JSON list of C-alpha atoms in Angstrom, two decimals:
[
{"chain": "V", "resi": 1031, "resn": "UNK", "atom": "CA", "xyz": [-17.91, 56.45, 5.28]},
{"chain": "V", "resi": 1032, "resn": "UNK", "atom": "CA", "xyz": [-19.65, 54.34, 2.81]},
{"chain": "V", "resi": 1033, "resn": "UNK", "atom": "CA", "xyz": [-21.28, 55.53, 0.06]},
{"chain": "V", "resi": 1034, "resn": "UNK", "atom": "CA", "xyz": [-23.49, 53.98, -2.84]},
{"chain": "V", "resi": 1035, "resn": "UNK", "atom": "CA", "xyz": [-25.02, 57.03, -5.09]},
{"chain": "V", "resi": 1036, "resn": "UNK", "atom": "CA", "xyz": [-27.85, 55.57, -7.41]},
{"chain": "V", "resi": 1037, "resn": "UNK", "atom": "CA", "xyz": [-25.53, 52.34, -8.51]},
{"chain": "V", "resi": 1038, "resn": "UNK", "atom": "CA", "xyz": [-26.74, 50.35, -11.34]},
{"chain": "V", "resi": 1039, "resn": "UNK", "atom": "CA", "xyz": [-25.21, 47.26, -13.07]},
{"chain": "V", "resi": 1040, "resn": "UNK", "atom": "CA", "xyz": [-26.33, 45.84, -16.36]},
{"chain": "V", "resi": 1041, "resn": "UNK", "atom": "CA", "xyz": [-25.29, 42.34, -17.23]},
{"chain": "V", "resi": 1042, "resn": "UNK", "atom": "CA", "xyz": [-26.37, 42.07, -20.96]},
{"chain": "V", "resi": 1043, "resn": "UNK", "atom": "CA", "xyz": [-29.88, 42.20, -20.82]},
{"chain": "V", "resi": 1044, "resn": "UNK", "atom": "CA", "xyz": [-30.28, 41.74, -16.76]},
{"chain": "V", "resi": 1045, "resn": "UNK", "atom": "CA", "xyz": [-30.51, 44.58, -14.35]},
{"chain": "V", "resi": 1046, "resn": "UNK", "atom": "CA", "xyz": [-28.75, 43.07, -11.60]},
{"chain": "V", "resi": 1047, "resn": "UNK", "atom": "CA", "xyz": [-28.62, 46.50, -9.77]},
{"chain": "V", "resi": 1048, "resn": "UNK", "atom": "CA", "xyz": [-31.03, 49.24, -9.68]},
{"chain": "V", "resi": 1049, "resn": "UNK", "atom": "CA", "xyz": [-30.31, 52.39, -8.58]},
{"chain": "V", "resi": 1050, "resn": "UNK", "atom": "CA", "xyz": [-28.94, 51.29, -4.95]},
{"chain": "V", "resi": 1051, "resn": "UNK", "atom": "CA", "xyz": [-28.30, 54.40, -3.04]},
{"chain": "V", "resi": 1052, "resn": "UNK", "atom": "CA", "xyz": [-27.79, 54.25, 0.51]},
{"chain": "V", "resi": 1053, "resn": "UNK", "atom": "CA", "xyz": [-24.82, 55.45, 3.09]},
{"chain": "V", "resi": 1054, "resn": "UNK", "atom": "CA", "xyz": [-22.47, 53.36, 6.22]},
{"chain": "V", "resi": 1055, "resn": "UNK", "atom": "CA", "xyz": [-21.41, 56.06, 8.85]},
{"chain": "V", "resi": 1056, "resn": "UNK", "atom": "CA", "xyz": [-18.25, 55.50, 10.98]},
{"chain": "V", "resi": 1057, "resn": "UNK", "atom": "CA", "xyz": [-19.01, 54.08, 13.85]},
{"chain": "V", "resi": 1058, "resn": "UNK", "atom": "CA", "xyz": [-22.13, 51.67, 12.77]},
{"chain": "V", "resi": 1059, "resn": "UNK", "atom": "CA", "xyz": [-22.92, 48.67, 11.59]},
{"chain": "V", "resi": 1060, "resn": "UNK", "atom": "CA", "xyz": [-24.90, 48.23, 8.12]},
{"chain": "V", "resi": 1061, "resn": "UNK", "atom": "CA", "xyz": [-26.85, 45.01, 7.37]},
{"chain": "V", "resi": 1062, "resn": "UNK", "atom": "CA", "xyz": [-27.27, 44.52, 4.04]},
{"chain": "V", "resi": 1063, "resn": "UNK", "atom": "CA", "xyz": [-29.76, 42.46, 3.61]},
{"chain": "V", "resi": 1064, "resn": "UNK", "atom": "CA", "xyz": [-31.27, 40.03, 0.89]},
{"chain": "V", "resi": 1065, "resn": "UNK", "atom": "CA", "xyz": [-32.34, 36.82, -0.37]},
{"chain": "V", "resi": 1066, "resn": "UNK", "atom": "CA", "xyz": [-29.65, 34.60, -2.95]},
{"chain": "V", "resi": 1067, "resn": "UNK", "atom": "CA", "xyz": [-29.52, 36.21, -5.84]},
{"chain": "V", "resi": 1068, "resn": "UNK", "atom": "CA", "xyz": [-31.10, 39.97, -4.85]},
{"chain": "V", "resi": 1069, "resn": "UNK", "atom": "CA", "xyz": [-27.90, 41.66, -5.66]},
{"chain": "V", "resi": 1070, "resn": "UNK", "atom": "CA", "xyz": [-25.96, 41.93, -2.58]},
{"chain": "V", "resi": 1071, "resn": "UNK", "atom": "CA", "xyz": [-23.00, 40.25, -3.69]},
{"chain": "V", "resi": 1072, "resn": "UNK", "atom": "CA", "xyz": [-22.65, 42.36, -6.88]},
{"chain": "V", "resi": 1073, "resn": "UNK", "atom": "CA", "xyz": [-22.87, 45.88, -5.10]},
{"chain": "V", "resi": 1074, "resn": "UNK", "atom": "CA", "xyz": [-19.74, 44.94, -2.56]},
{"chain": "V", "resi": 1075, "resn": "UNK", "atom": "CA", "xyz": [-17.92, 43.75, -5.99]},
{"chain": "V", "resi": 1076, "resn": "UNK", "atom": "CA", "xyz": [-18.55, 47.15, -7.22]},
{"chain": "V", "resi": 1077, "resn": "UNK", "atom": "CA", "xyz": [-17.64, 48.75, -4.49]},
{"chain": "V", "resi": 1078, "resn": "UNK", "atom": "CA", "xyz": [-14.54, 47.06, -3.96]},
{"chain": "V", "resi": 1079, "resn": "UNK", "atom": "CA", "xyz": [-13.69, 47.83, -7.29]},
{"chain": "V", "resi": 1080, "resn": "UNK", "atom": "CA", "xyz": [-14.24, 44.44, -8.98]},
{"chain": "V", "resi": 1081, "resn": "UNK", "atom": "CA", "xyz": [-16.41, 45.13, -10.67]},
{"chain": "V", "resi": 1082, "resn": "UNK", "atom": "CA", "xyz": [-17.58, 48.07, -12.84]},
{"chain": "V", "resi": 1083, "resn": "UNK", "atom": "CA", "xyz": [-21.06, 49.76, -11.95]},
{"chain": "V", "resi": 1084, "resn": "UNK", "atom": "CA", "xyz": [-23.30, 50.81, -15.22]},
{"chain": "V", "resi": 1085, "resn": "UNK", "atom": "CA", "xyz": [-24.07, 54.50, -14.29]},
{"chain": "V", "resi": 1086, "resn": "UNK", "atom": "CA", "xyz": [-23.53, 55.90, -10.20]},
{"chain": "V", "resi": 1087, "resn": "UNK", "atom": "CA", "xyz": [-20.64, 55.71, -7.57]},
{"chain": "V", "resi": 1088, "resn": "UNK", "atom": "CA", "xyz": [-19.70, 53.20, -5.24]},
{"chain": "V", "resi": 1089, "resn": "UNK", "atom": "CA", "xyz": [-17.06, 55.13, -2.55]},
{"chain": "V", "resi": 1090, "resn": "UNK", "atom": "CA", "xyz": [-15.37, 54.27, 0.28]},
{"chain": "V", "resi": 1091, "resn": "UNK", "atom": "CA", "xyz": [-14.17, 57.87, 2.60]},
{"chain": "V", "resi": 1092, "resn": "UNK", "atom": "CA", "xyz": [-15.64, 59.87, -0.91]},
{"chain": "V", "resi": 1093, "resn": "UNK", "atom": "CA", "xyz": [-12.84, 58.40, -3.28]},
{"chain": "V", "resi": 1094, "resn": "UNK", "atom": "CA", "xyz": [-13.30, 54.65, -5.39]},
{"chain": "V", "resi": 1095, "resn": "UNK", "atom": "CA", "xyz": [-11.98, 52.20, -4.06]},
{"chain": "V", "resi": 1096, "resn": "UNK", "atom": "CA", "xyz": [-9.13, 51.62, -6.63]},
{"chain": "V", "resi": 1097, "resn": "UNK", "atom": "CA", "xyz": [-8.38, 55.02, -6.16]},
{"chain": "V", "resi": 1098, "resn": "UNK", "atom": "CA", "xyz": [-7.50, 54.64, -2.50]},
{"chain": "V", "resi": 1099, "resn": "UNK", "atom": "CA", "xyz": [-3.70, 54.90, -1.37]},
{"chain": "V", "resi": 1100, "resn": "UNK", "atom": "CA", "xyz": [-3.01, 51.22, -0.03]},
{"chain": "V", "resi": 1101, "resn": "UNK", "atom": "CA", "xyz": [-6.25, 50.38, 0.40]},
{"chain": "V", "resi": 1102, "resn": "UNK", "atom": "CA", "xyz": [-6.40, 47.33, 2.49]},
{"chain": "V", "resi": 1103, "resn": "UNK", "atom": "CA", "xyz": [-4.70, 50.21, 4.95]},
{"chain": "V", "resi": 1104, "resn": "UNK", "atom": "CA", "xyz": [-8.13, 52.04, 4.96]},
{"chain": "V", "resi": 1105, "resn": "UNK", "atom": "CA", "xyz": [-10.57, 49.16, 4.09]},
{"chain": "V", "resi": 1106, "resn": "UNK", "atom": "CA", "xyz": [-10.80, 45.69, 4.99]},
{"chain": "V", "resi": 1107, "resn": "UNK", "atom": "CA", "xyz": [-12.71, 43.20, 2.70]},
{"chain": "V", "resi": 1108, "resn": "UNK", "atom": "CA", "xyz": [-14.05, 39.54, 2.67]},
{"chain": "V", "resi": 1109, "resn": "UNK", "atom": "CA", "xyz": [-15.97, 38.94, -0.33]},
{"chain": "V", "resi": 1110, "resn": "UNK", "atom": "CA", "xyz": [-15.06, 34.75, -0.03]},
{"chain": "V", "resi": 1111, "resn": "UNK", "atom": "CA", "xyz": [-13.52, 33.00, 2.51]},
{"chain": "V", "resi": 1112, "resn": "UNK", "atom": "CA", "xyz": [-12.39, 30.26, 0.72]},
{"chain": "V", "resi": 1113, "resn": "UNK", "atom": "CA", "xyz": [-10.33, 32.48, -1.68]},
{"chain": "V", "resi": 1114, "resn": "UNK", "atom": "CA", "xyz": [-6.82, 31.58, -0.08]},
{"chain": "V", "resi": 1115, "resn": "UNK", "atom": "CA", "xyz": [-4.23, 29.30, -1.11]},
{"chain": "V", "resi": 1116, "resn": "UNK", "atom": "CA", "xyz": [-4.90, 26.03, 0.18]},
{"chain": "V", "resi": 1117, "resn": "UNK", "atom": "CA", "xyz": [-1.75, 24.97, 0.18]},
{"chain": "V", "resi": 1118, "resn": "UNK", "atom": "CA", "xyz": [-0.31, 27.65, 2.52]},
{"chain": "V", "resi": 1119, "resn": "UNK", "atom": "CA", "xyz": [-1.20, 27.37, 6.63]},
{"chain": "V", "resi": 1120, "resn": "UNK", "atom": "CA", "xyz": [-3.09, 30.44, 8.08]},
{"chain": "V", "resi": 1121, "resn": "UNK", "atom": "CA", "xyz": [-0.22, 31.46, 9.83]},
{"chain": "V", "resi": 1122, "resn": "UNK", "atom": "CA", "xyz": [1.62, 32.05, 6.13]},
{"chain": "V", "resi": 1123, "resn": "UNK", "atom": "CA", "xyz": [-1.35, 33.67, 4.37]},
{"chain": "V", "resi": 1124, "resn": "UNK", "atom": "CA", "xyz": [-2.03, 36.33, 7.55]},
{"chain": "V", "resi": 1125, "resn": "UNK", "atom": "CA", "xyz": [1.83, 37.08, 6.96]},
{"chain": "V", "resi": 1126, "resn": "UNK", "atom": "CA", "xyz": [2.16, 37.07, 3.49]},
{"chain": "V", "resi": 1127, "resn": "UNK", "atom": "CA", "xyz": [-0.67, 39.79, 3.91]},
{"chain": "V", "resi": 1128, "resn": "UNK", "atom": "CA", "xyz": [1.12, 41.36, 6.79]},
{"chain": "V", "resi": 1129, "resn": "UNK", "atom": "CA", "xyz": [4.23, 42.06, 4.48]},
{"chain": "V", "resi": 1130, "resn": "UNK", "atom": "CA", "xyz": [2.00, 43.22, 0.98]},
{"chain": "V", "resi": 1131, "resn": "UNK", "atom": "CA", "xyz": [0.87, 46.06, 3.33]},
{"chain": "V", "resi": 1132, "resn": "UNK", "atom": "CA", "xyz": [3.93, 46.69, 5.16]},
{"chain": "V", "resi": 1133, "resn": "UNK", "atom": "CA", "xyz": [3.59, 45.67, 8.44]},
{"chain": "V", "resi": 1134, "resn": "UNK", "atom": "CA", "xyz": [5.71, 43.72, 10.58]},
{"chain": "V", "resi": 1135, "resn": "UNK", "atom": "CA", "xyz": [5.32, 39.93, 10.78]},
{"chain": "V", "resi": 1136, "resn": "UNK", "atom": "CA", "xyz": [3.97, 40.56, 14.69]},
{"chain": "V", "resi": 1137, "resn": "UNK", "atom": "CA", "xyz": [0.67, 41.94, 13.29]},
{"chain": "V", "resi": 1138, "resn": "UNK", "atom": "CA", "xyz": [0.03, 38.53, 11.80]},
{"chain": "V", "resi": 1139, "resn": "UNK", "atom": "CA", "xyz": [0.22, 36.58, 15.31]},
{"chain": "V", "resi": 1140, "resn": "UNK", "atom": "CA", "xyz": [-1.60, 39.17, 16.79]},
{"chain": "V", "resi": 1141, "resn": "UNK", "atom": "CA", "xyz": [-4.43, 38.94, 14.13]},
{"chain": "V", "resi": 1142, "resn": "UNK", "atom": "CA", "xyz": [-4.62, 34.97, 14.78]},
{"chain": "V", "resi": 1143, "resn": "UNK", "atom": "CA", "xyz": [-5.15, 35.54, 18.15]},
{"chain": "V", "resi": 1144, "resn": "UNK", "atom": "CA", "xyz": [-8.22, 38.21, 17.58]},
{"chain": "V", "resi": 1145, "resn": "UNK", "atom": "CA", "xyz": [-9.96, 35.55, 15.49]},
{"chain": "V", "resi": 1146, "resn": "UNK", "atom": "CA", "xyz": [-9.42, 32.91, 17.51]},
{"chain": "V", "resi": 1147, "resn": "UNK", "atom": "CA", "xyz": [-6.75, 30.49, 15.32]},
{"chain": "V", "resi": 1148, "resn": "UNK", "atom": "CA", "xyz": [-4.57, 28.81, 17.95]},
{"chain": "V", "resi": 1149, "resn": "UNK", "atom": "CA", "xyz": [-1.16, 27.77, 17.50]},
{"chain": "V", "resi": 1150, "resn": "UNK", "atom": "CA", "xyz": [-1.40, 24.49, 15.92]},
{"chain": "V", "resi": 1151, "resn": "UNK", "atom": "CA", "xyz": [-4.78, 25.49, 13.55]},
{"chain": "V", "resi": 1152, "resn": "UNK", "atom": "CA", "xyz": [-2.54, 28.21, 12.33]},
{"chain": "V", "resi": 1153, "resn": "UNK", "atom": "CA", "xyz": [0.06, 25.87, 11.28]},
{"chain": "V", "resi": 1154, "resn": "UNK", "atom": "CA", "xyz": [-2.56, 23.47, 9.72]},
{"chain": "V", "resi": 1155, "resn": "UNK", "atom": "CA", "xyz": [-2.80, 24.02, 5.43]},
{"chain": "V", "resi": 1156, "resn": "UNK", "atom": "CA", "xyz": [-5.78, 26.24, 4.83]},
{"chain": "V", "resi": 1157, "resn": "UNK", "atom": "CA", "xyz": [-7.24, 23.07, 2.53]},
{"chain": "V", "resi": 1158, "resn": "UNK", "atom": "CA", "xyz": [-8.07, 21.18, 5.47]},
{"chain": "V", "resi": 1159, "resn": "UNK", "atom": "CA", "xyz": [-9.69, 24.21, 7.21]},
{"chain": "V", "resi": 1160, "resn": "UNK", "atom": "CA", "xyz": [-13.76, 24.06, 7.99]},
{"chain": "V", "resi": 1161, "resn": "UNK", "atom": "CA", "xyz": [-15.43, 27.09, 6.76]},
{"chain": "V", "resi": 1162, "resn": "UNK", "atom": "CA", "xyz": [-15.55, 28.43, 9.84]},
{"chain": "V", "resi": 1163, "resn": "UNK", "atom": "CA", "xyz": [-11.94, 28.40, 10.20]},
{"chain": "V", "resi": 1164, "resn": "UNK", "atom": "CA", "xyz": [-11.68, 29.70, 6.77]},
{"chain": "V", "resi": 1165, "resn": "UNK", "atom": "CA", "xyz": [-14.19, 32.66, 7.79]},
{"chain": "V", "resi": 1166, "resn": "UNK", "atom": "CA", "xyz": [-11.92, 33.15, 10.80]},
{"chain": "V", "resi": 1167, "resn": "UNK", "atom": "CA", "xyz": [-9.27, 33.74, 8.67]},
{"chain": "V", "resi": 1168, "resn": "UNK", "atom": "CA", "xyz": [-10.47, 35.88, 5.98]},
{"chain": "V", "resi": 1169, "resn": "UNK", "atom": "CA", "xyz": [-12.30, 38.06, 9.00]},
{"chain": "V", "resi": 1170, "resn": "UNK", "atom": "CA", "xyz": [-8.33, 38.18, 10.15]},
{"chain": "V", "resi": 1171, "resn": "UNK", "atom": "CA", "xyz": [-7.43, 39.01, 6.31]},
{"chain": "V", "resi": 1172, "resn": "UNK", "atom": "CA", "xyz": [-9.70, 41.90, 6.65]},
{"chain": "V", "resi": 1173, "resn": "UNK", "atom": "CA", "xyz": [-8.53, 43.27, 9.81]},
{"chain": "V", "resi": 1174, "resn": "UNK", "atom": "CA", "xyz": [-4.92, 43.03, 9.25]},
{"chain": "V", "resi": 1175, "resn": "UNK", "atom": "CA", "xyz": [-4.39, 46.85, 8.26]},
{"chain": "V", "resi": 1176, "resn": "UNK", "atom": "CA", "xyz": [-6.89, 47.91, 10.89]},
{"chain": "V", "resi": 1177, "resn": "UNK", "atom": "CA", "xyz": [-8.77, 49.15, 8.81]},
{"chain": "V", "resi": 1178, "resn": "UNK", "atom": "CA", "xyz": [-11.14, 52.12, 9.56]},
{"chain": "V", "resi": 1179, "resn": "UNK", "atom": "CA", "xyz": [-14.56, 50.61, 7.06]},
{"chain": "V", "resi": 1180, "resn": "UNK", "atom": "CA", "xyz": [-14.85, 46.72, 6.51]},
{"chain": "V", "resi": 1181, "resn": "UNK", "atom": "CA", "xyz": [-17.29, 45.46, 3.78]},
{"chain": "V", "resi": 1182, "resn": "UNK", "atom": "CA", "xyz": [-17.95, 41.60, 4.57]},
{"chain": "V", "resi": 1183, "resn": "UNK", "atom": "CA", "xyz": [-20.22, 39.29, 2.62]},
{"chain": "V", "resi": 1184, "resn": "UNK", "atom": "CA", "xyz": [-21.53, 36.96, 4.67]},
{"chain": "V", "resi": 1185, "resn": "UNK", "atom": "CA", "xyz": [-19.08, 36.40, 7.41]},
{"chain": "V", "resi": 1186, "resn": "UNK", "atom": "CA", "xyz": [-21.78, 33.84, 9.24]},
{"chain": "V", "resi": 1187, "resn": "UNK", "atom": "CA", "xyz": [-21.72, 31.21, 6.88]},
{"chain": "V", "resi": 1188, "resn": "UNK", "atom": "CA", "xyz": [-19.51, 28.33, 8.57]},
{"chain": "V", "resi": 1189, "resn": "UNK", "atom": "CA", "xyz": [-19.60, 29.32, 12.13]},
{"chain": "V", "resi": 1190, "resn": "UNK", "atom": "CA", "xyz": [-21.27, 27.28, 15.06]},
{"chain": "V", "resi": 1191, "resn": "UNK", "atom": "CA", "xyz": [-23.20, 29.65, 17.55]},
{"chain": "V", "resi": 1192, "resn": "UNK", "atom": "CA", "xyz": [-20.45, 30.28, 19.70]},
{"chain": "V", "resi": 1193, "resn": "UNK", "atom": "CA", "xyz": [-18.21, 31.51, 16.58]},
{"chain": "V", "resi": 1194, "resn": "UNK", "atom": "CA", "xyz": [-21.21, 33.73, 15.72]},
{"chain": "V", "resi": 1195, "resn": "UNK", "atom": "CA", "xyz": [-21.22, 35.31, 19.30]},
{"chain": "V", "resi": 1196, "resn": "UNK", "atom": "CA", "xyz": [-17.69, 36.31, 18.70]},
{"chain": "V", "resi": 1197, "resn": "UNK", "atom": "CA", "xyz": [-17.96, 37.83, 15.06]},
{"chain": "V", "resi": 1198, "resn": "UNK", "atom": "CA", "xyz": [-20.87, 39.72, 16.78]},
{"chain": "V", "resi": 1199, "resn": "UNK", "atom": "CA", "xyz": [-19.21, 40.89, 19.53]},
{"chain": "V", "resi": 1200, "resn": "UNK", "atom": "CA", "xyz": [-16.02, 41.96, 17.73]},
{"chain": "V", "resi": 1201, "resn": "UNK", "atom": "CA", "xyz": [-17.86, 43.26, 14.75]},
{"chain": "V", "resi": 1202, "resn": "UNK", "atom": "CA", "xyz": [-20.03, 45.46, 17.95]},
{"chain": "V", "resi": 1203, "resn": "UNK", "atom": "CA", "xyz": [-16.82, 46.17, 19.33]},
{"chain": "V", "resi": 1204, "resn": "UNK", "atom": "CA", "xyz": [-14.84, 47.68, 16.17]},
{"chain": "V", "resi": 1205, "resn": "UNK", "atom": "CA", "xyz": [-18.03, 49.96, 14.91]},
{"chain": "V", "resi": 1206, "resn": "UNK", "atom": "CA", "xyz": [-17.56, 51.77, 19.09]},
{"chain": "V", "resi": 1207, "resn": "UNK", "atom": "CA", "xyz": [-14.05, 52.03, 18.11]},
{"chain": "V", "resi": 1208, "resn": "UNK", "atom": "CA", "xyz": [-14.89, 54.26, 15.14]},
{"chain": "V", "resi": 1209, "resn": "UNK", "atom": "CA", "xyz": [-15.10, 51.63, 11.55]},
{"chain": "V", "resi": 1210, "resn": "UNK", "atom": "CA", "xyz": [-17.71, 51.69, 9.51]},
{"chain": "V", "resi": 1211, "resn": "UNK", "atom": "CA", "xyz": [-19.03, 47.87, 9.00]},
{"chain": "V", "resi": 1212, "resn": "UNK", "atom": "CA", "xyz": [-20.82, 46.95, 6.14]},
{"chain": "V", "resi": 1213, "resn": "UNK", "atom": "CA", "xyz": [-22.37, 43.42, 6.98]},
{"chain": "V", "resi": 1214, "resn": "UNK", "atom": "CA", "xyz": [-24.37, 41.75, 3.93]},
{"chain": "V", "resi": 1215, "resn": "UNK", "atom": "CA", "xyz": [-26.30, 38.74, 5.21]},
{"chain": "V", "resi": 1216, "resn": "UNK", "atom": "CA", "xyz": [-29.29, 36.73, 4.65]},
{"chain": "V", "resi": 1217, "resn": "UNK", "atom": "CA", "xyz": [-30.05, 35.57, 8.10]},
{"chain": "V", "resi": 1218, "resn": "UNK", "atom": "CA", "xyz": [-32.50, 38.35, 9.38]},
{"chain": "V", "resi": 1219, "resn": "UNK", "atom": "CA", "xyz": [-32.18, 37.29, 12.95]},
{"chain": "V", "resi": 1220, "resn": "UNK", "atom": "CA", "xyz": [-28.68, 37.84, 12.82]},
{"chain": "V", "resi": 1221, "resn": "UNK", "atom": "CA", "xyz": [-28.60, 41.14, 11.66]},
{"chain": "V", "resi": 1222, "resn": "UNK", "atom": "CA", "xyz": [-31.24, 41.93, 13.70]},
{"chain": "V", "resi": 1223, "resn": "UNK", "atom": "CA", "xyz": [-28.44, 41.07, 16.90]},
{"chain": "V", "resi": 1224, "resn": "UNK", "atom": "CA", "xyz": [-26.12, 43.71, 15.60]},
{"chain": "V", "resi": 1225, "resn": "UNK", "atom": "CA", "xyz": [-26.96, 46.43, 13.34]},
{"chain": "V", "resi": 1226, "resn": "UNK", "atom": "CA", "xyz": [-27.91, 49.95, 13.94]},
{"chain": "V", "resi": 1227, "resn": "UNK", "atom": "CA", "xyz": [-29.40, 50.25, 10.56]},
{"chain": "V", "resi": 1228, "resn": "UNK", "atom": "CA", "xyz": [-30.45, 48.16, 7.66]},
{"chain": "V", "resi": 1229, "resn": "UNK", "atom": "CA", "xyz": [-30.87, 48.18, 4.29]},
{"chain": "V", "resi": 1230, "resn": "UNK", "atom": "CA", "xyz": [-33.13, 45.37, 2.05]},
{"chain": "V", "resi": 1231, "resn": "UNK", "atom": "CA", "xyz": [-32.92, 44.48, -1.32]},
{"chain": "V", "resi": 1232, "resn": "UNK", "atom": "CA", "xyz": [-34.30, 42.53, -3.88]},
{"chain": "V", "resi": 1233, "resn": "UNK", "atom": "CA", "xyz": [-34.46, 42.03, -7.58]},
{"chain": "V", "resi": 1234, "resn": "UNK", "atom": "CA", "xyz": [-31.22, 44.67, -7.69]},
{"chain": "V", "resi": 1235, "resn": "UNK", "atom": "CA", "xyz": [-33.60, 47.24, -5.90]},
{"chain": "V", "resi": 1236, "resn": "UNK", "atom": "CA", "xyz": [-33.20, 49.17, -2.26]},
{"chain": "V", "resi": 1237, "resn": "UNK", "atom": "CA", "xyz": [-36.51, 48.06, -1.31]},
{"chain": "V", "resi": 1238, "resn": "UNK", "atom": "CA", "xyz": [-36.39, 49.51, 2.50]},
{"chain": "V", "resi": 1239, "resn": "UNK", "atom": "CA", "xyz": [-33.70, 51.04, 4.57]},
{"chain": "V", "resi": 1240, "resn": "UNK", "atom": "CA", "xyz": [-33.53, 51.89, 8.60]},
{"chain": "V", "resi": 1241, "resn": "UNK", "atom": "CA", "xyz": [-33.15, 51.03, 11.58]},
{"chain": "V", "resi": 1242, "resn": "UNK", "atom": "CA", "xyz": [-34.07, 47.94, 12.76]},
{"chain": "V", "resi": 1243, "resn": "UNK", "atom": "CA", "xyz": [-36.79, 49.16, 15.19]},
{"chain": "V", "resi": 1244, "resn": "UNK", "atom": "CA", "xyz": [-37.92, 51.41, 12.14]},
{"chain": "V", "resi": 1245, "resn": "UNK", "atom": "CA", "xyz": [-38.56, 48.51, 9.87]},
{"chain": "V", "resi": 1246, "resn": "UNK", "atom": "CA", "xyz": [-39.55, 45.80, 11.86]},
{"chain": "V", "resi": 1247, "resn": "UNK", "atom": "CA", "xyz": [-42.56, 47.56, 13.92]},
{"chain": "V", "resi": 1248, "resn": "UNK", "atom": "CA", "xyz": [-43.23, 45.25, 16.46]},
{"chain": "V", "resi": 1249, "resn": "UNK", "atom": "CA", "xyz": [-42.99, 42.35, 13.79]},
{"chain": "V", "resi": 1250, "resn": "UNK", "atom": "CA", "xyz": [-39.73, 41.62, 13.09]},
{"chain": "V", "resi": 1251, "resn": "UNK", "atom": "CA", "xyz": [-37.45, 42.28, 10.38]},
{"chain": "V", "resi": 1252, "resn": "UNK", "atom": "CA", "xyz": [-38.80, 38.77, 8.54]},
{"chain": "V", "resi": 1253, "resn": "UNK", "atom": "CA", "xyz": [-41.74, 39.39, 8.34]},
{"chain": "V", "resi": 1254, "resn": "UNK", "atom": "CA", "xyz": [-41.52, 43.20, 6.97]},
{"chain": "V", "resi": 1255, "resn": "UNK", "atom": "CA", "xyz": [-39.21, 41.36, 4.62]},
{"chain": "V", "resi": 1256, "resn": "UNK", "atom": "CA", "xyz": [-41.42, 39.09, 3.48]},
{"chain": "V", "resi": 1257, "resn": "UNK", "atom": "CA", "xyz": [-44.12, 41.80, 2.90]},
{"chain": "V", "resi": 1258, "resn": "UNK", "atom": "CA", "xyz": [-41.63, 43.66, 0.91]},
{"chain": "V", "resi": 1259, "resn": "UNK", "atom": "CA", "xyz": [-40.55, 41.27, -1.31]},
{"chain": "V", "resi": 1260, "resn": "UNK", "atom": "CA", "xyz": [-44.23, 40.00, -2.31]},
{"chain": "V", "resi": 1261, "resn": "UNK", "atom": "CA", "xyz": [-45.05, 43.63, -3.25]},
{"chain": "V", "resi": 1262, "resn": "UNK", "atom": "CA", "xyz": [-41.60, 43.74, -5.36]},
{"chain": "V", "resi": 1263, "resn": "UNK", "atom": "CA", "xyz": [-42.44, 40.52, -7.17]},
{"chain": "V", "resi": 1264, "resn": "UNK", "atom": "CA", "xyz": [-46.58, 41.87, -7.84]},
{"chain": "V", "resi": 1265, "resn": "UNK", "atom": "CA", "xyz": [-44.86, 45.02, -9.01]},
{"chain": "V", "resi": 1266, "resn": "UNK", "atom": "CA", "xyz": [-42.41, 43.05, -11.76]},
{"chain": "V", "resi": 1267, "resn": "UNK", "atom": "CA", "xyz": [-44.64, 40.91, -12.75]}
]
């Protein structure tokens, strides 16, 4: 499980988070959703312990995540795909991973094949990847351990339809198994395709969480977006 517990974060004089409080059960998916620059990006930094919150608790299975024994073991993360040596193929930086947590070399070729690298784009240097190769490969990054909670910040970004089909069926396919996904996106149809519950923010604050059938009454999740976010901005001003 996934827990945030009234997380705030402070950058001198800007409140970048506000209180966020809401909870990712095994076996769901969480979309976390918000425009640029609402604070989505900062909470999974807390929570993956890279950053330090101002006052509440970001947990992953009730402990910090720094606190965890051999994390990436318990939690996969992709915070930015194009955080990988560039001068090392795909094949090298899924073992290289492979060995940090232990496991045999075989894991790695097995974790190309789940995301869909074949034999000669593993072998290819990661500089000349597209981003959707790159977002293949940190999605394989993150599942290496098999972990049983991912937290992924916007895995979309860089794949063509058919690449989106497949992070939404395995993404499906690993919350049945048991994970908890946490999935922070802005594309609102998207999430709409694949999570069981939501959670919107903006301006650092939880402005609506539930599923998507709860929040999008007959309209859509864009639209009760939209209505939420032009009562947040009349409120601030």
């Amino acid at each position: 499980m996934i827990e945030f517990d009234r997380v705030s974060k402070t950058y001198k004089q800007v409140r970048a988070l506000d209180e966020v409080s809401f909870t990712v059960r095994e076996g769901s998916v969480t979309g976390f959703l918000g425009p640029n620059g609402a604070g989505k990006s900062t909470a999974l930094r807390v929570l993956a312990g890279l950053s330090r919150a101002t006052s509440g608790a970001a947990t992953v299975f009730g402990r910090p995540y720094v606190e965890l024994e051999c994390p990436g073991l318990q939690v996969g993360t992709l915070l930015d795909a194009g955080a990988q040596h560039p001068g090392r193929t795909g094949r090298e930086v899924l073992t290289l991973g492979a060995m940090l947590l232990g496991l045999p070399r075989s894991r790695a070729e097995e974790t190309l094949e789940l995301v869909g690298l074949t034999g000669r784009e593993s072998g290819r240097a990661v500089g000349g990847y597209s981003l959707g190769m790159r977002q293949r490969l940190g999605i394989g990054h993150a599942l290496l351990g098999r972990p049983k909670a991912l937290i992924l910040d916007e895995p979309a970004n860089g794949l063509d339809p058919q690449g989106i089909q497949w992070m939404r069926t395995l993404l499906r396919s690993l919350a049945d198994s048991g994970c908890a996904v946490l999935l922070s996106s802005h594309l609102l149809h998207e999430v709409e395709q694949i999570a069981d519950h939501v959670v919107m923010i903006g301006r650092g604050r939880v402005l609506a969480q539930g599923t998507v059938a709860e929040l999008g009454g007959g309209r859509g999740l864009e639209q009760t977006f939209l209505d939420l976010t032009a009562t947040a901005d009349r409120s601030a001003r």
